[in-house]
């Protein structure tokens, strides 16, 4: 296991009274003050940068003159990778601008854009529900106005592909009126109306 510094823990009595607060050192270790014998719960209140806090309190029993060692692992948090493509050709699109919002609308990250390969990855985010909002479409494309729900789970890398339709394209879908099946070979004339 990799030692992690900067994790903050509260040591609490079973009824929630905080008796000590600890921060892990560069070696990933934190030592409490001397505690009376009894049951305590250890609650991680702040995870190291790039990690999710442990969700469950750890229950431990302290006995007279017996040290207790507790290991609390953290899971890395990752960013959301966005792939932006042309809705017709499926070619990658650079220059799409986004912001990332929490489910309540609070902006978590703003003003980030896809590169020439049509890809961008957000800064790491904690597990939860987020909305990806396109704020500006690539030049020559229609902005996707849908708020896209992204559910981030612990330890999971999330990737999403979003399409943009070109501004100058007309798509016609010819289908059989009775079955709804696509019909090939139909011809159309398109005129510009003044």
PDB file of C-alpha atoms in Angstrom:
ATOM      1  CA  UNK A   1       0.000   0.000   0.000  1.00  0.00           C
ATOM      2  CA  UNK A   2       1.109   3.529  -0.788  1.00  0.00           C
ATOM      3  CA  UNK A   3       1.283   5.780   2.312  1.00  0.00           C
ATOM      4  CA  UNK A   4      -0.919   8.862   1.920  1.00  0.00           C
ATOM      5  CA  UNK A   5      -0.334  12.151   3.711  1.00  0.00           C
ATOM      6  CA  UNK A   6      -2.937  14.807   4.442  1.00  0.00           C
ATOM      7  CA  UNK A   7      -5.868  12.558   5.378  1.00  0.00           C
ATOM      8  CA  UNK A   8      -7.802  13.999   8.318  1.00  0.00           C
ATOM      9  CA  UNK A   9      -9.640  11.783  10.819  1.00  0.00           C
ATOM     10  CA  UNK A  10     -11.852  12.381  13.831  1.00  0.00           C
ATOM     11  CA  UNK A  11     -11.774   9.846  16.631  1.00  0.00           C
ATOM     12  CA  UNK A  12     -15.235   9.799  18.162  1.00  0.00           C
ATOM     13  CA  UNK A  13     -17.075   8.080  20.955  1.00  0.00           C
ATOM     14  CA  UNK A  14     -19.914   5.831  19.726  1.00  0.00           C
ATOM     15  CA  UNK A  15     -22.376   8.699  20.336  1.00  0.00           C
ATOM     16  CA  UNK A  16     -20.368  11.027  18.045  1.00  0.00           C
ATOM     17  CA  UNK A  17     -18.349  13.181  20.467  1.00  0.00           C
ATOM     18  CA  UNK A  18     -14.957  14.021  18.940  1.00  0.00           C
ATOM     19  CA  UNK A  19     -12.085  13.159  21.297  1.00  0.00           C
ATOM     20  CA  UNK A  20      -9.175  13.705  18.901  1.00  0.00           C
ATOM     21  CA  UNK A  21      -8.467  14.931  15.362  1.00  0.00           C
ATOM     22  CA  UNK A  22      -5.530  13.481  13.410  1.00  0.00           C
ATOM     23  CA  UNK A  23      -3.780  14.252  10.120  1.00  0.00           C
ATOM     24  CA  UNK A  24      -1.569  11.651   8.434  1.00  0.00           C
ATOM     25  CA  UNK A  25       2.109  12.543   7.963  1.00  0.00           C
ATOM     26  CA  UNK A  26       4.270  12.045   4.863  1.00  0.00           C
ATOM     27  CA  UNK A  27       4.591   8.403   5.908  1.00  0.00           C
ATOM     28  CA  UNK A  28       0.806   8.018   5.966  1.00  0.00           C
ATOM     29  CA  UNK A  29       0.703   7.613   9.752  1.00  0.00           C
ATOM     30  CA  UNK A  30      -1.227   9.496  12.438  1.00  0.00           C
ATOM     31  CA  UNK A  31      -1.100   8.731  16.159  1.00  0.00           C
ATOM     32  CA  UNK A  32      -3.807   9.732  18.611  1.00  0.00           C
ATOM     33  CA  UNK A  33      -3.357  11.044  22.110  1.00  0.00           C
ATOM     34  CA  UNK A  34      -3.747   8.493  24.907  1.00  0.00           C
ATOM     35  CA  UNK A  35      -7.329   7.244  24.996  1.00  0.00           C
ATOM     36  CA  UNK A  36      -9.322   5.584  27.771  1.00  0.00           C
ATOM     37  CA  UNK A  37     -10.320   1.966  27.243  1.00  0.00           C
ATOM     38  CA  UNK A  38     -13.551   1.569  25.293  1.00  0.00           C
ATOM     39  CA  UNK A  39     -15.065   1.671  21.830  1.00  0.00           C
ATOM     40  CA  UNK A  40     -14.349   4.471  19.350  1.00  0.00           C
ATOM     41  CA  UNK A  41     -15.146   5.177  15.739  1.00  0.00           C
ATOM     42  CA  UNK A  42     -12.672   6.675  13.291  1.00  0.00           C
ATOM     43  CA  UNK A  43     -14.255   8.967  10.703  1.00  0.00           C
ATOM     44  CA  UNK A  44     -12.300  10.296   7.735  1.00  0.00           C
ATOM     45  CA  UNK A  45     -13.312  13.948   7.326  1.00  0.00           C
ATOM     46  CA  UNK A  46     -10.880  14.874   4.546  1.00  0.00           C
ATOM     47  CA  UNK A  47      -9.161  12.632   2.017  1.00  0.00           C
ATOM     48  CA  UNK A  48      -5.720  13.274   0.509  1.00  0.00           C
ATOM     49  CA  UNK A  49      -5.758  15.172  -2.797  1.00  0.00           C
ATOM     50  CA  UNK A  50      -6.819  12.871  -5.636  1.00  0.00           C
ATOM     51  CA  UNK A  51      -8.582  10.377  -3.352  1.00  0.00           C
ATOM     52  CA  UNK A  52     -12.123   9.790  -2.089  1.00  0.00           C
ATOM     53  CA  UNK A  53     -12.714   9.788   1.661  1.00  0.00           C
ATOM     54  CA  UNK A  54     -13.622   6.460   3.225  1.00  0.00           C
ATOM     55  CA  UNK A  55     -17.424   6.457   3.482  1.00  0.00           C
ATOM     56  CA  UNK A  56     -17.773   4.126   6.454  1.00  0.00           C
ATOM     57  CA  UNK A  57     -16.610   4.916   9.993  1.00  0.00           C
ATOM     58  CA  UNK A  58     -14.196   2.311  11.358  1.00  0.00           C
ATOM     59  CA  UNK A  59     -15.201   0.926  14.774  1.00  0.00           C
ATOM     60  CA  UNK A  60     -12.277  -0.014  17.061  1.00  0.00           C
ATOM     61  CA  UNK A  61     -11.886  -1.184  20.635  1.00  0.00           C
ATOM     62  CA  UNK A  62      -9.119   0.348  22.736  1.00  0.00           C
ATOM     63  CA  UNK A  63      -7.826  -1.844  25.586  1.00  0.00           C
ATOM     64  CA  UNK A  64      -5.601  -0.750  28.494  1.00  0.00           C
ATOM     65  CA  UNK A  65      -1.892  -0.557  27.531  1.00  0.00           C
ATOM     66  CA  UNK A  66      -2.471  -2.145  24.118  1.00  0.00           C
ATOM     67  CA  UNK A  67      -1.835  -0.092  20.973  1.00  0.00           C
ATOM     68  CA  UNK A  68      -4.395  -0.390  18.176  1.00  0.00           C
ATOM     69  CA  UNK A  69      -3.331  -0.226  14.535  1.00  0.00           C
ATOM     70  CA  UNK A  70      -5.970   0.574  11.935  1.00  0.00           C
ATOM     71  CA  UNK A  71      -5.497   0.645   8.161  1.00  0.00           C
ATOM     72  CA  UNK A  72      -7.943   2.791   6.188  1.00  0.00           C
ATOM     73  CA  UNK A  73      -7.498   2.565   2.417  1.00  0.00           C
ATOM     74  CA  UNK A  74      -8.485   5.344   0.028  1.00  0.00           C
ATOM     75  CA  UNK A  75      -9.628   4.941  -3.565  1.00  0.00           C
ATOM     76  CA  UNK A  76      -8.309   7.318  -6.223  1.00  0.00           C
ATOM     77  CA  UNK A  77     -10.770   9.663  -7.838  1.00  0.00           C
ATOM     78  CA  UNK A  78     -10.626  10.286 -11.539  1.00  0.00           C
ATOM     79  CA  UNK A  79     -11.777  12.898 -14.004  1.00  0.00           C
ATOM     80  CA  UNK A  80     -14.483  12.478 -16.629  1.00  0.00           C
ATOM     81  CA  UNK A  81     -13.168  12.012 -20.167  1.00  0.00           C
ATOM     82  CA  UNK A  82     -15.260  13.615 -22.900  1.00  0.00           C
ATOM     83  CA  UNK A  83     -15.018  12.652 -26.573  1.00  0.00           C
ATOM     84  CA  UNK A  84     -16.630  15.136 -28.957  1.00  0.00           C
ATOM     85  CA  UNK A  85     -17.524  13.947 -32.468  1.00  0.00           C
ATOM     86  CA  UNK A  86     -19.313  15.113 -35.608  1.00  0.00           C
ATOM     87  CA  UNK A  87     -22.828  13.595 -35.631  1.00  0.00           C
ATOM     88  CA  UNK A  88     -22.591  12.792 -39.373  1.00  0.00           C
ATOM     89  CA  UNK A  89     -18.977  11.793 -40.060  1.00  0.00           C
ATOM     90  CA  UNK A  90     -18.024  10.729 -36.515  1.00  0.00           C
ATOM     91  CA  UNK A  91     -14.805  12.759 -36.882  1.00  0.00           C
ATOM     92  CA  UNK A  92     -13.345  14.200 -33.643  1.00  0.00           C
ATOM     93  CA  UNK A  93     -14.187  17.830 -32.874  1.00  0.00           C
ATOM     94  CA  UNK A  94     -11.875  20.235 -31.095  1.00  0.00           C
ATOM     95  CA  UNK A  95     -13.047  23.530 -29.643  1.00  0.00           C
ATOM     96  CA  UNK A  96     -16.188  22.411 -27.789  1.00  0.00           C
ATOM     97  CA  UNK A  97     -16.414  24.238 -24.438  1.00  0.00           C
ATOM     98  CA  UNK A  98     -18.002  22.783 -21.306  1.00  0.00           C
ATOM     99  CA  UNK A  99     -18.694  23.253 -17.652  1.00  0.00           C
ATOM    100  CA  UNK A 100     -19.293  20.538 -15.067  1.00  0.00           C
ATOM    101  CA  UNK A 101     -22.077  20.992 -12.520  1.00  0.00           C
ATOM    102  CA  UNK A 102     -23.171  19.073  -9.433  1.00  0.00           C
ATOM    103  CA  UNK A 103     -26.728  17.715  -9.492  1.00  0.00           C
ATOM    104  CA  UNK A 104     -27.873  20.859  -7.612  1.00  0.00           C
ATOM    105  CA  UNK A 105     -26.452  23.141 -10.354  1.00  0.00           C
ATOM    106  CA  UNK A 106     -23.309  24.230  -8.491  1.00  0.00           C
ATOM    107  CA  UNK A 107     -20.452  24.644 -10.974  1.00  0.00           C
ATOM    108  CA  UNK A 108     -17.568  22.272 -10.158  1.00  0.00           C
ATOM    109  CA  UNK A 109     -15.358  23.082 -13.145  1.00  0.00           C
ATOM    110  CA  UNK A 110     -15.895  25.682 -15.818  1.00  0.00           C
ATOM    111  CA  UNK A 111     -14.370  26.704 -19.121  1.00  0.00           C
ATOM    112  CA  UNK A 112     -12.624  23.602 -20.396  1.00  0.00           C
ATOM    113  CA  UNK A 113     -12.527  22.531 -24.030  1.00  0.00           C
ATOM    114  CA  UNK A 114     -11.778  19.595 -26.292  1.00  0.00           C
ATOM    115  CA  UNK A 115      -8.408  19.517 -28.040  1.00  0.00           C
ATOM    116  CA  UNK A 116      -7.802  18.745 -31.736  1.00  0.00           C
ATOM    117  CA  UNK A 117      -8.377  15.040 -31.038  1.00  0.00           C
ATOM    118  CA  UNK A 118     -11.865  15.896 -29.722  1.00  0.00           C
ATOM    119  CA  UNK A 119     -10.951  14.893 -26.161  1.00  0.00           C
ATOM    120  CA  UNK A 120     -10.747  16.556 -22.762  1.00  0.00           C
ATOM    121  CA  UNK A 121     -10.604  15.161 -19.216  1.00  0.00           C
ATOM    122  CA  UNK A 122     -11.934  17.083 -16.230  1.00  0.00           C
ATOM    123  CA  UNK A 123     -10.022  17.462 -13.013  1.00  0.00           C
ATOM    124  CA  UNK A 124     -10.654  14.535 -10.630  1.00  0.00           C
ATOM    125  CA  UNK A 125     -14.144  14.544  -9.119  1.00  0.00           C
ATOM    126  CA  UNK A 126     -15.573  12.764  -6.091  1.00  0.00           C
ATOM    127  CA  UNK A 127     -18.148  10.033  -6.638  1.00  0.00           C
ATOM    128  CA  UNK A 128     -21.647  11.388  -7.274  1.00  0.00           C
ATOM    129  CA  UNK A 129     -24.005  12.717  -9.939  1.00  0.00           C
ATOM    130  CA  UNK A 130     -22.878  15.515 -12.232  1.00  0.00           C
ATOM    131  CA  UNK A 131     -24.211  17.359 -15.273  1.00  0.00           C
ATOM    132  CA  UNK A 132     -22.012  18.099 -18.252  1.00  0.00           C
ATOM    133  CA  UNK A 133     -23.144  21.299 -19.990  1.00  0.00           C
ATOM    134  CA  UNK A 134     -21.829  22.410 -23.373  1.00  0.00           C
ATOM    135  CA  UNK A 135     -21.371  26.188 -23.239  1.00  0.00           C
ATOM    136  CA  UNK A 136     -19.992  26.718 -26.758  1.00  0.00           C
ATOM    137  CA  UNK A 137     -20.053  24.467 -29.819  1.00  0.00           C
ATOM    138  CA  UNK A 138     -17.103  24.000 -32.157  1.00  0.00           C
ATOM    139  CA  UNK A 139     -17.087  26.469 -35.056  1.00  0.00           C
ATOM    140  CA  UNK A 140     -19.654  25.452 -37.695  1.00  0.00           C
ATOM    141  CA  UNK A 141     -21.648  23.202 -35.342  1.00  0.00           C
ATOM    142  CA  UNK A 142     -24.887  23.454 -33.385  1.00  0.00           C
ATOM    143  CA  UNK A 143     -24.433  23.541 -29.603  1.00  0.00           C
ATOM    144  CA  UNK A 144     -25.757  20.492 -27.780  1.00  0.00           C
ATOM    145  CA  UNK A 145     -28.273  22.039 -25.346  1.00  0.00           C
ATOM    146  CA  UNK A 146     -28.898  18.858 -23.338  1.00  0.00           C
ATOM    147  CA  UNK A 147     -27.597  18.722 -19.749  1.00  0.00           C
ATOM    148  CA  UNK A 148     -25.940  15.303 -19.762  1.00  0.00           C
ATOM    149  CA  UNK A 149     -26.117  13.322 -16.519  1.00  0.00           C
ATOM    150  CA  UNK A 150     -22.842  11.599 -15.606  1.00  0.00           C
ATOM    151  CA  UNK A 151     -22.762   9.229 -12.634  1.00  0.00           C
ATOM    152  CA  UNK A 152     -19.285   8.806 -11.165  1.00  0.00           C
ATOM    153  CA  UNK A 153     -18.652   5.752  -8.988  1.00  0.00           C
ATOM    154  CA  UNK A 154     -15.744   5.098  -6.616  1.00  0.00           C
ATOM    155  CA  UNK A 155     -12.592   4.039  -8.478  1.00  0.00           C
ATOM    156  CA  UNK A 156     -14.302   4.093 -11.870  1.00  0.00           C
ATOM    157  CA  UNK A 157     -12.941   5.970 -14.881  1.00  0.00           C
ATOM    158  CA  UNK A 158     -15.865   7.627 -16.671  1.00  0.00           C
ATOM    159  CA  UNK A 159     -15.871   8.317 -20.411  1.00  0.00           C
ATOM    160  CA  UNK A 160     -18.651   9.857 -22.475  1.00  0.00           C
ATOM    161  CA  UNK A 161     -19.083  10.588 -26.196  1.00  0.00           C
ATOM    162  CA  UNK A 162     -21.119  13.617 -27.276  1.00  0.00           C
ATOM    163  CA  UNK A 163     -22.135  14.446 -30.839  1.00  0.00           C
ATOM    164  CA  UNK A 164     -22.631  17.817 -32.532  1.00  0.00           C
ATOM    165  CA  UNK A 165     -24.557  18.310 -35.760  1.00  0.00           C
ATOM    166  CA  UNK A 166     -22.994  20.573 -38.384  1.00  0.00           C
ATOM    167  CA  UNK A 167     -24.910  23.802 -38.998  1.00  0.00           C
ATOM    168  CA  UNK A 168     -25.054  23.317 -42.779  1.00  0.00           C
ATOM    169  CA  UNK A 169     -26.399  19.768 -43.038  1.00  0.00           C
ATOM    170  CA  UNK A 170     -29.874  18.505 -43.820  1.00  0.00           C
ATOM    171  CA  UNK A 171     -30.538  14.908 -42.904  1.00  0.00           C
ATOM    172  CA  UNK A 172     -33.519  13.131 -44.450  1.00  0.00           C
ATOM    173  CA  UNK A 173     -34.704   9.751 -43.241  1.00  0.00           C
ATOM    174  CA  UNK A 174     -36.915   7.895 -45.727  1.00  0.00           C
ATOM    175  CA  UNK A 175     -38.978   5.130 -44.135  1.00  0.00           C
ATOM    176  CA  UNK A 176     -41.760   2.788 -45.192  1.00  0.00           C
ATOM    177  CA  UNK A 177     -45.068   4.251 -43.922  1.00  0.00           C
ATOM    178  CA  UNK A 178     -46.436   0.840 -42.893  1.00  0.00           C
ATOM    179  CA  UNK A 179     -43.382  -0.829 -41.305  1.00  0.00           C
ATOM    180  CA  UNK A 180     -41.139   2.100 -40.409  1.00  0.00           C
ATOM    181  CA  UNK A 181     -38.195   0.327 -42.067  1.00  0.00           C
ATOM    182  CA  UNK A 182     -35.580   2.463 -43.842  1.00  0.00           C
ATOM    183  CA  UNK A 183     -36.025   2.843 -47.614  1.00  0.00           C
ATOM    184  CA  UNK A 184     -32.889   3.157 -49.742  1.00  0.00           C
ATOM    185  CA  UNK A 185     -32.521   4.839 -53.128  1.00  0.00           C
ATOM    186  CA  UNK A 186     -35.026   7.711 -52.738  1.00  0.00           C
ATOM    187  CA  UNK A 187     -33.961  10.955 -54.447  1.00  0.00           C
ATOM    188  CA  UNK A 188     -34.678  14.508 -53.275  1.00  0.00           C
ATOM    189  CA  UNK A 189     -34.237  18.001 -54.661  1.00  0.00           C
ATOM    190  CA  UNK A 190     -33.462  20.696 -52.114  1.00  0.00           C
ATOM    191  CA  UNK A 191     -34.082  24.338 -53.029  1.00  0.00           C
ATOM    192  CA  UNK A 192     -33.054  27.483 -51.259  1.00  0.00           C
ATOM    193  CA  UNK A 193     -36.124  29.601 -50.465  1.00  0.00           C
ATOM    194  CA  UNK A 194     -35.692  33.373 -50.740  1.00  0.00           C
TER     195      UNK A 194
END
